[in-house]
Coordinates of C-alpha atoms and ligand atoms in Angstrom, one line a residue:
M1 CA 6.0 -20.6 11.7
N2 CA 3.0 -18.4 12.1
R3 CA 2.2 -16.4 9.1
L4 CA 3.2 -12.8 8.9
F5 CA 0.6 -10.4 7.7
V6 CA 1.9 -7.0 7.2
I7 CA 0.0 -3.8 6.5
S8 CA 1.4 -0.6 5.4
N9 CA 0.1 2.3 3.2
R10 CA 2.4 1.7 0.3
V11 CA 3.3 -1.9 -0.7
G12 CA 6.6 -2.7 -2.3
P13 CA 8.7 -2.6 -4.1
L14 CA 10.4 -5.8 -3.0
A15 CA 13.3 -5.6 -5.6
D16 CA 16.4 -3.5 -5.0
G17 CA 16.1 -1.3 -8.0
G18 CA 13.3 0.9 -6.6
K19 CA 13.5 4.3 -5.1
A20 CA 11.6 3.5 -2.0
G21 CA 11.4 5.5 1.2
G22 CA 12.7 4.2 4.6
L23 CA 9.6 2.3 5.5
A24 CA 9.3 0.4 2.3
V25 CA 13.1 -0.4 2.4
G26 CA 13.0 -1.7 6.0
L27 CA 9.8 -3.8 5.3
A28 CA 10.9 -5.2 2.0
D29 CA 14.2 -6.5 3.6
A30 CA 12.3 -8.1 6.4
L31 CA 9.5 -9.5 4.2
R32 CA 11.9 -11.1 1.6
R33 CA 13.7 -13.0 4.3
R34 CA 10.6 -14.4 6.2
G35 CA 7.8 -14.4 3.7
G36 CA 4.2 -13.5 4.2
V37 CA 1.4 -11.3 3.1
W38 CA 1.9 -7.5 2.5
F39 CA -1.4 -5.6 2.3
G40 CA -1.9 -2.0 1.3
W41 CA -3.0 0.6 -1.1
S42 CA -2.4 -0.2 -4.7
G43 CA -1.0 3.3 -5.5
Q44 CA -4.0 3.6 -7.9
T45 CA -7.3 5.5 -7.8
S46 CA -10.5 4.1 -9.1
E47 CA -14.3 4.8 -8.8
E48 CA -14.8 1.8 -6.6
G49 CA -11.9 2.8 -4.3
T50 CA -11.5 0.5 -1.3
H51 CA -14.7 -1.3 -2.3
G52 CA -13.1 -2.5 -5.5
Q53 CA -11.2 -5.5 -6.4
L54 CA -8.4 -7.0 -4.4
H55 CA -5.3 -6.9 -6.5
T56 CA -3.0 -10.0 -5.8
K57 CA 0.4 -10.9 -6.8
T58 CA 3.2 -13.3 -5.6
E59 CA 6.8 -12.2 -5.5
G60 CA 9.1 -15.0 -4.1
K61 CA 7.8 -15.8 -0.6
V62 CA 5.7 -12.8 -0.5
Q63 CA 2.0 -12.3 -1.5
L64 CA 1.2 -8.8 -2.3
A65 CA -2.5 -7.7 -1.8
T66 CA -3.7 -4.2 -2.5
V67 CA -6.8 -2.1 -2.9
D68 CA -7.5 1.2 -4.8
M69 CA -8.8 4.4 -3.3
T70 CA -11.0 7.0 -4.8
Q71 CA -9.4 10.3 -5.6
A72 CA -11.6 12.0 -2.9
D73 CA -10.5 9.5 -0.3
L74 CA -6.8 9.7 -1.2
D75 CA -6.9 13.4 -0.9
A76 CA -8.6 13.4 2.5
F77 CA -7.0 10.4 3.9
Y78 CA -3.5 10.6 2.6
H79 CA -2.7 14.1 1.5
G80 CA -5.1 15.7 3.9
Y81 CA -5.1 14.1 7.3
A82 CA -1.9 11.7 7.2
N83 CA 0.4 14.2 5.5
Q84 CA -1.0 17.6 6.6
S85 CA -2.2 16.8 10.2
L86 CA -0.3 13.8 11.6
W87 CA 3.0 14.0 9.8
P88 CA 3.7 17.6 11.1
I89 CA 2.4 17.0 14.5
F90 CA 4.3 13.8 14.9
H91 CA 7.4 15.7 13.9
Y92 CA 6.7 18.4 16.5
R93 CA 5.7 20.9 13.9
T94 CA 2.3 22.1 15.2
D95 CA 3.0 25.4 13.2
L96 CA 2.8 23.5 9.9
A97 CA -0.2 21.4 10.8
N98 CA -3.6 21.8 9.0
Y99 CA -6.7 20.2 10.6
D100 CA -10.0 19.6 8.8
R101 CA -12.7 17.5 10.5
R102 CA -13.8 16.0 7.3
N103 CA -10.4 14.7 6.6
A104 CA -10.2 13.3 10.1
E105 CA -13.5 11.5 9.3
T106 CA -12.2 10.0 6.1
Y107 CA -9.1 8.8 7.9
E108 CA -11.4 6.9 10.3
R109 CA -13.5 5.5 7.4
I110 CA -10.5 4.4 5.5
N111 CA -9.1 2.6 8.4
E112 CA -12.5 1.0 9.0
R113 CA -12.6 -0.1 5.2
F114 CA -9.2 -1.4 5.3
G115 CA -10.2 -3.4 8.6
S116 CA -13.1 -5.1 6.9
R117 CA -11.1 -5.9 3.8
I118 CA -8.5 -7.5 5.9
G119 CA -10.5 -9.3 8.3
P120 CA -11.7 -12.2 6.0
L121 CA -8.1 -12.8 4.8
L122 CA -6.7 -13.5 8.3
R123 CA -6.0 -16.7 10.0
P124 CA -6.4 -17.0 13.8
S125 CA -2.7 -17.8 14.2
D126 CA -1.4 -14.9 12.0
L127 CA 1.0 -12.4 13.4
V128 CA -0.7 -9.1 12.1
W129 CA 1.8 -6.3 12.0
V130 CA 0.4 -2.7 11.2
H131 CA 2.7 0.0 10.2
D132 CA 2.9 3.8 10.6
Y133 CA 0.8 6.8 11.2
H134 CA -1.5 6.2 8.4
F135 CA -3.1 3.3 10.3
L136 CA -3.0 4.2 14.1
P137 CA -6.6 3.0 14.6
L138 CA -6.5 0.0 12.2
G139 CA -6.0 -2.6 15.1
E140 CA -9.2 -1.5 16.6
K141 CA -11.0 -1.8 13.4
I142 CA -9.8 -5.3 12.8
R143 CA -10.9 -6.2 16.2
A144 CA -14.3 -4.9 15.5
G145 CA -14.6 -7.5 12.9
G146 CA -14.1 -10.2 15.6
Y147 CA -10.4 -11.0 15.2
T148 CA -8.8 -11.9 18.5
G149 CA -5.4 -13.0 17.3
A150 CA -2.1 -11.1 17.7
I151 CA -1.8 -7.6 16.3
G152 CA 1.3 -5.5 16.7
F153 CA 1.9 -1.9 15.5
F154 CA 5.0 -0.2 14.6
L155 CA 5.4 3.7 14.4
H156 CA 8.1 4.7 12.0
V157 CA 7.9 8.4 12.8
P158 CA 8.6 10.0 16.2
F159 CA 5.9 10.0 18.9
P160 CA 5.8 13.5 20.3
P161 CA 5.3 14.5 24.0
P162 CA 1.8 14.6 25.2
E163 CA 2.1 18.5 25.3
V164 CA 2.5 18.4 21.6
I165 CA 0.3 15.6 20.4
T166 CA -2.7 17.0 22.3
A167 CA -2.6 19.8 19.8
L168 CA -4.3 17.5 17.4
P169 CA -8.1 17.4 17.8
H170 CA -9.2 14.0 18.9
A171 CA -5.7 13.0 19.9
H172 CA -7.2 11.1 22.8
R173 CA -9.5 8.9 20.5
L174 CA -6.6 8.1 18.3
V175 CA -4.2 7.1 21.0
R176 CA -7.0 5.3 22.8
S177 CA -7.5 3.2 19.7
M178 CA -3.8 2.1 19.9
L179 CA -4.7 0.2 23.1
S180 CA -6.2 -2.5 20.7
Y181 CA -2.7 -3.8 19.9
D182 CA -0.7 -6.4 21.7
V183 CA 2.6 -4.7 21.1
V184 CA 3.2 -1.0 20.2
G185 CA 6.7 -0.6 18.9
F186 CA 8.7 2.7 18.6
Q187 CA 12.1 3.6 17.1
T188 CA 13.6 5.0 20.3
Q189 CA 13.2 5.1 24.0
I190 CA 12.2 8.8 23.8
D191 CA 9.2 8.0 21.6
R192 CA 8.3 5.0 23.7
D193 CA 8.4 7.0 27.0
N194 CA 6.4 9.9 25.4
F195 CA 3.6 7.3 24.5
A196 CA 3.7 5.9 28.0
R197 CA 3.5 9.3 29.4
F198 CA 0.5 10.1 27.5
L199 CA -1.3 6.8 28.7
V200 CA -0.2 7.7 32.4
S201 CA -1.2 11.4 32.3
E202 CA -4.3 11.2 30.0
F203 CA -5.8 7.7 30.7
N204 CA -4.6 7.2 34.3
G205 CA -2.5 4.3 32.9
K206 CA 0.6 2.8 34.7
E207 CA 3.9 1.1 33.9
I208 CA 3.7 -2.5 35.0
G209 CA 7.2 -3.6 34.3
D210 CA 9.3 -5.0 31.3
G211 CA 8.0 -2.3 29.1
W212 CA 4.3 -3.2 29.7
V213 CA 1.8 -0.5 30.3
E214 CA -1.8 -0.8 31.6
A215 CA -4.5 1.8 30.6
A216 CA -8.3 1.8 30.2
G217 CA -8.5 -1.9 31.2
R218 CA -6.0 -3.1 28.6
Q219 CA -2.3 -4.2 29.0
L220 CA 0.2 -4.0 26.1
N221 CA 3.8 -4.1 25.4
A222 CA 5.2 -0.7 24.6
G223 CA 8.6 -1.4 23.2
V224 CA 11.6 0.0 21.5
F225 CA 12.7 -1.7 18.2
P226 CA 15.0 0.5 16.2
I227 CA 14.6 -0.3 12.5
G228 CA 17.8 -1.4 10.6
I229 CA 18.8 -1.9 7.1
D230 CA 20.0 -5.1 5.4
T231 CA 23.6 -4.0 6.1
K232 CA 25.5 -6.9 4.5
R233 CA 23.5 -6.5 1.3
F234 CA 24.0 -2.8 1.3
A235 CA 27.7 -3.1 1.8
E236 CA 27.6 -5.4 -1.3
F237 CA 25.8 -2.8 -3.3
A238 CA 28.5 -0.4 -2.7
T239 CA 31.1 -2.6 -4.6
S240 CA 28.7 -3.5 -7.4
A241 CA 29.5 -2.4 -11.0
E242 CA 26.8 0.1 -10.9
A243 CA 28.1 1.7 -7.6
K244 CA 31.7 1.8 -9.1
R245 CA 30.4 3.5 -12.2
R246 CA 28.7 6.3 -10.0
F247 CA 31.8 6.5 -7.8
N248 CA 34.1 7.1 -10.6
Q249 CA 31.7 9.6 -12.4
L250 CA 31.5 11.6 -9.1
R251 CA 35.3 11.4 -8.2
S252 CA 36.2 12.6 -11.7
V253 CA 33.9 15.6 -11.3
L254 CA 35.3 16.3 -7.8
R255 CA 39.0 15.8 -8.9
D256 CA 40.9 15.9 -5.6
R257 CA 38.2 17.9 -3.7
K258 CA 36.4 16.5 -0.8
Q259 CA 32.6 15.9 -0.9
I260 CA 30.0 16.2 1.8
I261 CA 26.8 14.4 0.9
G262 CA 23.3 14.8 2.0
V263 CA 20.5 12.4 0.8
D264 CA 16.8 13.0 1.9
R265 CA 13.3 13.3 0.5
L266 CA 12.6 16.9 0.2
D267 CA 10.8 17.4 3.6
Y268 CA 10.8 20.1 6.1
S269 CA 11.6 17.6 8.8
K270 CA 15.0 16.9 7.3
G271 CA 16.6 20.3 8.0
I272 CA 18.0 20.8 4.5
P273 CA 18.1 24.6 4.6
D274 CA 19.8 24.7 8.1
R275 CA 22.4 22.3 6.6
L276 CA 23.1 24.4 3.7
R277 CA 23.6 27.4 6.1
G278 CA 26.1 25.2 8.1
F279 CA 28.0 24.5 5.0
E280 CA 28.1 28.3 4.0
R281 CA 29.3 28.9 7.6
L282 CA 32.1 26.3 7.0
L283 CA 33.3 28.2 4.0
E284 CA 33.2 31.5 5.9
D285 CA 34.8 30.3 9.2
Y286 CA 37.3 27.9 7.6
P287 CA 38.2 29.5 4.2
E288 CA 40.8 27.0 3.5
N289 CA 37.8 24.7 2.4
R290 CA 37.1 27.0 -0.5
D291 CA 37.5 25.3 -3.7
K292 CA 38.5 22.2 -1.7
V293 CA 35.1 20.9 -0.4
S294 CA 31.7 20.5 -2.2
L295 CA 28.2 19.7 -1.0
L296 CA 26.0 17.4 -2.9
Q297 CA 22.4 17.4 -1.7
V298 CA 20.3 14.7 -3.2
A299 CA 16.7 15.6 -2.4
P300 CA 14.0 13.9 -4.6
V301 CA 10.7 15.9 -4.5
S302 CA 7.9 14.5 -2.3
R303 CA 4.5 15.7 -1.7
G304 CA 5.3 18.6 -4.2
D305 CA 1.6 19.8 -4.2
V306 CA 1.6 20.6 -0.5
E307 CA 2.4 24.2 0.0
A308 CA 4.8 23.8 2.8
Y309 CA 6.8 21.5 0.4
A310 CA 6.7 24.0 -2.5
E311 CA 7.9 26.7 -0.1
L312 CA 10.8 24.6 1.0
R313 CA 11.9 23.9 -2.6
R314 CA 11.8 27.6 -3.3
E315 CA 13.9 28.4 -0.2
L316 CA 16.4 25.7 -1.0
E317 CA 17.0 26.9 -4.6
E318 CA 17.4 30.4 -3.3
L319 CA 20.0 29.4 -0.7
A320 CA 21.9 27.3 -3.0
G321 CA 21.9 30.1 -5.5
H322 CA 23.1 32.5 -2.9
I323 CA 26.0 30.3 -1.8
N324 CA 27.1 29.5 -5.2
G325 CA 26.9 33.1 -6.3
I326 CA 29.1 34.3 -3.5
H327 CA 31.5 31.5 -3.2
G328 CA 31.6 29.7 -6.5
L329 CA 34.4 29.7 -9.0
L330 CA 34.5 29.1 -12.7
D331 CA 35.3 25.5 -12.1
W332 CA 33.9 25.0 -8.6
T333 CA 30.3 24.9 -7.7
P334 CA 30.1 24.7 -3.9
V335 CA 26.5 23.4 -3.6
R336 CA 24.8 21.0 -6.0
I337 CA 21.2 20.0 -5.5
M338 CA 19.8 17.1 -7.4
T339 CA 16.1 16.5 -7.2
R340 CA 16.1 13.1 -8.8
G341 CA 16.2 9.7 -7.3
F342 CA 19.0 7.1 -7.7
A343 CA 18.8 3.3 -7.8
R344 CA 20.1 1.9 -4.6
K345 CA 23.2 0.6 -5.9
G346 CA 24.1 3.8 -7.6
L347 CA 23.3 5.7 -4.3
A348 CA 25.6 3.3 -2.5
G349 CA 28.4 4.4 -4.9
L350 CA 27.7 8.1 -4.2
Y351 CA 27.9 7.4 -0.4
R352 CA 31.3 5.7 -0.8
A353 CA 32.6 8.5 -2.9
S354 CA 31.8 11.0 -0.1
D355 CA 34.1 11.9 2.6
V356 CA 31.3 13.1 5.0
A357 CA 27.6 12.4 5.3
L358 CA 25.7 15.3 6.7
V359 CA 22.5 13.8 8.1
T360 CA 21.0 16.7 10.1
P361 CA 17.1 16.3 10.4
L362 CA 15.3 18.5 12.8
R363 CA 13.3 15.5 13.9
D364 CA 13.4 12.0 12.4
G365 CA 11.9 8.6 13.4
M366 CA 15.1 6.9 12.6
N367 CA 17.0 8.0 9.4
L368 CA 18.1 5.1 7.3
V369 CA 20.4 7.2 5.3
A370 CA 22.8 7.4 8.4
K371 CA 22.9 3.5 8.4
E372 CA 23.3 3.2 4.5
Y373 CA 26.2 5.7 4.5
V374 CA 28.1 3.6 7.1
A375 CA 27.3 0.4 5.3
A376 CA 28.6 1.7 2.1
Q377 CA 32.1 2.9 3.3
D378 CA 35.4 1.4 2.3
P379 CA 36.7 -0.2 5.7
E380 CA 40.2 0.9 4.7
N381 CA 39.3 4.6 4.2
P382 CA 35.9 5.2 5.7
G383 CA 34.1 8.6 5.7
V384 CA 32.6 10.4 8.7
L385 CA 29.0 10.5 9.8
V386 CA 27.8 13.8 11.1
L387 CA 24.5 13.1 12.6
S388 CA 21.7 15.3 14.3
R389 CA 20.8 14.6 17.8
F390 CA 17.2 14.6 16.8
A391 CA 17.4 11.6 14.4
G392 CA 16.3 8.4 16.0
A393 CA 19.5 6.9 14.8
A394 CA 21.4 9.1 17.2
E395 CA 20.3 7.0 20.1
E396 CA 22.2 4.0 18.7
M397 CA 25.0 5.5 16.6
R398 CA 27.0 7.2 19.3
E399 CA 30.2 7.1 17.5
A400 CA 29.0 9.5 14.9
L401 CA 29.7 13.0 15.3
I402 CA 26.5 14.3 17.0
V403 CA 25.3 17.8 16.3
N404 CA 22.5 20.2 17.1
P405 CA 21.1 20.9 13.6
Y406 CA 19.8 24.3 14.6
D407 CA 23.2 25.5 15.7
V408 CA 24.8 26.6 12.5
A409 CA 28.2 27.4 14.1
E410 CA 28.3 24.0 15.7
V411 CA 27.4 22.3 12.3
S412 CA 30.4 24.2 10.7
E413 CA 32.8 23.3 13.6
T414 CA 31.8 19.6 13.4
L415 CA 32.1 19.5 9.6
Q416 CA 35.7 21.0 9.9
R417 CA 36.4 18.4 12.5
A418 CA 35.1 15.6 10.2
L419 CA 36.9 16.9 7.2
Q420 CA 40.2 16.9 9.2
M421 CA 39.7 13.6 11.0
P422 CA 42.8 11.3 10.9
L423 CA 42.4 7.9 9.3
E424 CA 42.9 6.1 12.5
E425 CA 40.0 7.8 14.2
R426 CA 37.9 7.4 11.2
K427 CA 38.4 3.6 11.2
R428 CA 37.8 3.4 14.9
R429 CA 34.5 5.2 14.7
W430 CA 33.5 3.5 11.5
K431 CA 34.2 0.0 13.0
A432 CA 32.0 0.7 16.2
L433 CA 29.1 2.1 13.9
H434 CA 29.3 -0.8 11.5
E435 CA 29.1 -3.3 14.4
T436 CA 26.0 -1.4 15.6
I437 CA 24.2 -1.5 12.3
T438 CA 25.4 -5.2 11.7
E439 CA 23.9 -6.3 15.0
G440 CA 20.8 -4.2 14.6
D441 CA 20.0 -5.0 11.0
A442 CA 16.6 -5.3 9.3
Q443 CA 16.3 -9.0 10.2
H444 CA 17.0 -8.3 13.9
W445 CA 14.4 -5.5 14.0
C446 CA 11.9 -7.9 12.5
D447 CA 12.7 -10.9 14.6
T448 CA 12.7 -8.9 17.9
F449 CA 9.4 -7.3 17.1
L450 CA 7.7 -10.6 16.2
D451 CA 9.2 -12.4 19.2
A452 CA 7.7 -9.8 21.4
L453 CA 4.4 -10.0 19.5
E454 CA 4.5 -13.9 19.9
S455 CA 5.2 -13.5 23.6
A456 CA 2.5 -10.9 24.1
I457 CA -0.2 -13.1 22.6
V458 CA 0.7 -16.1 24.8
R459 CA 0.6 -13.8 27.8
R460 CA -2.8 -12.6 26.8
R461 CA -4.1 -16.0 26.2
E462 CA -2.9 -17.1 29.6
A463 CA -4.5 -14.1 31.2
E464 CA -7.7 -14.9 29.5
K465 CA -7.4 -18.5 30.5
N466 CA -6.9 -17.6 34.2
A467 CA -9.7 -15.1 34.0
N468 CA -12.2 -17.7 32.7
G469 CA -10.8 -20.3 35.2
G470 CA -10.7 -23.0 32.6
P471 CA -8.4 -24.8 30.2
D472 CA -7.4 -22.9 27.2
S473 CA -9.4 -23.9 24.1
E474 CA -6.9 -22.7 21.4
S475 CA -3.3 -22.7 20.9
V476 CA -2.3 -19.4 19.3
L477 CA 1.1 -20.4 18.1
E478 CA 1.7 -22.9 15.4
D479 CA 5.5 -23.3 15.8
V480 CA 6.9 -21.9 18.9
P481 CA 10.3 -23.2 20.0
P482 CA 9.8 -25.8 22.8
A483 CA 11.6 -23.6 25.4
R484 CA 9.2 -20.7 24.8
K485 CA 6.3 -22.9 24.8
R486 CA 7.2 -24.3 28.1
S487 CA 8.0 -21.0 29.9
S488 CA 5.2 -18.8 28.7
A489 CA 2.5 -20.9 27.0
G490 CA 2.2 -23.5 29.7
S491 CA 0.4 -26.7 28.6
A492 CA -1.1 -25.3 25.4
K493 CA -3.2 -27.7 23.6
T494 CA -2.9 -28.6 19.9
A495 CA -4.3 -25.9 17.6
S496 CA -7.9 -26.5 16.6
Y497 CA -9.3 -23.5 14.8
T498 CA -11.2 -23.1 11.6
R499 CA -9.2 -21.3 8.9
T500 CA -10.7 -18.4 7.0
P501 CA -9.8 -18.7 3.3
I502 CA -6.5 -17.3 2.6
L503 CA -5.9 -14.8 -0.3
Y504 CA -6.3 -17.1 -3.2
Ligands
ADP601 P1 12.2 8.8 5.2 O1 11.6 7.5 5.4 O2 11.7 9.8 6.2 O3 12.2 9.2 3.8 P2 14.8 7.6 5.7 O4 16.2 8.2 5.9 O5 14.6 6.7 7.0 O6 13.7 8.8 5.6 O7 14.7 6.7 4.5 C1 14.9 7.2 3.2 C2 15.2 6.1 2.3 O8 15.0 6.6 1.0 C3 16.6 5.6 2.3 O9 16.6 4.2 2.1 C4 17.3 6.3 1.2 O10 18.3 5.5 0.5 C5 16.1 6.4 0.2 N1 16.3 7.7 -0.5 C6 16.3 8.9 -0.3 N2 16.6 9.8 -1.2 C7 16.8 9.0 -2.3 C8 17.2 9.2 -3.7 N3 17.4 10.3 -4.1 N4 17.3 8.1 -4.5 C9 17.2 6.8 -4.0 N5 16.9 6.5 -2.7 C10 16.7 7.6 -1.9

């Protein structure tokens, strides 16, 4: 099997206990199964930064390799450009984006540095898989070092329409650099089509069939690969001792009240204030819910030093105080906000103890919380998922109750419907959702992306061979199943390439 070489900003944790975000959870699931190398930032700053020592460690089948950054690089690359320019624009929030040319230059330079650190570690037959908006131009930088093997890219966040992304200075350069990949993967059809539309309108590109696009003399597969969770494993978490402990703890506080749960990093893309307003409207429009339903919002603080995030925190605290002040009773607090993280098993218990999950981002690449909530339910008495139409997950999870998160009245009506839903309907919806997330789990996501990457490199080699008019000199796949070798690789010869030294 060709070695998998993954690159993402943060590396790990591979273990279940961690409080990782969506990207790390999805990748850890995939890497634990398949094995490979995981390269990224160490999470540490040092004077040498990306020029410093390569830290390596082996966990099971996975080799972890990381480098430090200098504090100045971290501020400009990560806090500055990635989180204050790219994150808001990719979530359609041009109003919140800051742009500083020096940060953009550092972003390019860090990508270059990563490219030159990664180059010597690669084998020609590797499947290199770059992740997310921190590393949009990394493929181009790796290629600049002479690597001609397979490189794929997956974008975990949305890809906005050309009209929005062009608000970013140098958007053209950035998107142009993405043409160095063999496969560019997106969470949803909408994201994929926005990307293709950019290539067509800005680079005179064209769709050439089967998801392939051609632009600026390059062909690549722009595909849709919705990320999944390890559904079976998460369902097992929900019946673990730790989950049961949390479940009982919560149910005893609730007594016979129902609970709505929200779980998100504290981020403006998640629509938490609108959600609280929706809940307040529920208490006003359907007063029978007073003293009968509580909202628990788990929202660990992220990027607390960025002003937009500090502002959001203040707004939430004010809103919760307002709702509790008006509606609360001596023994009933309508809204509880917790800014701490939970271990994954404990979180699974909280999901299972909740009658409704309110997952209402204003814009989200996928939203794994929606999938985790479904995985954690008791099949005999499942809860109801209320899901924003602007979460990537809404494209797949059609049996959820889909809402427009901006429409407070609609959120309130839908919550009422969820709280009143008969058991039979809950079971029917849950069963369909559960099938979807079981079929489209993390392994499926990983396998379909890597299959596409393997096919893409075979197709490129064929094209190169035809263009040169001679036999191919190098087989790119070590272990392709015979059927695929026959159909797409033709009469590929035995591999004969020099190996660059691996990590150790
Ligand atoms: P994002 O990647 O934007 O943060 P996702 O919904 O895709 O959003 O992923 C969030 C991940 O972070 C989920 O796996 C979720 O379980 C985890 N998570 C979020 N909040 C907490 C928390 N308070 N404690 C533990 N895990 C959390």
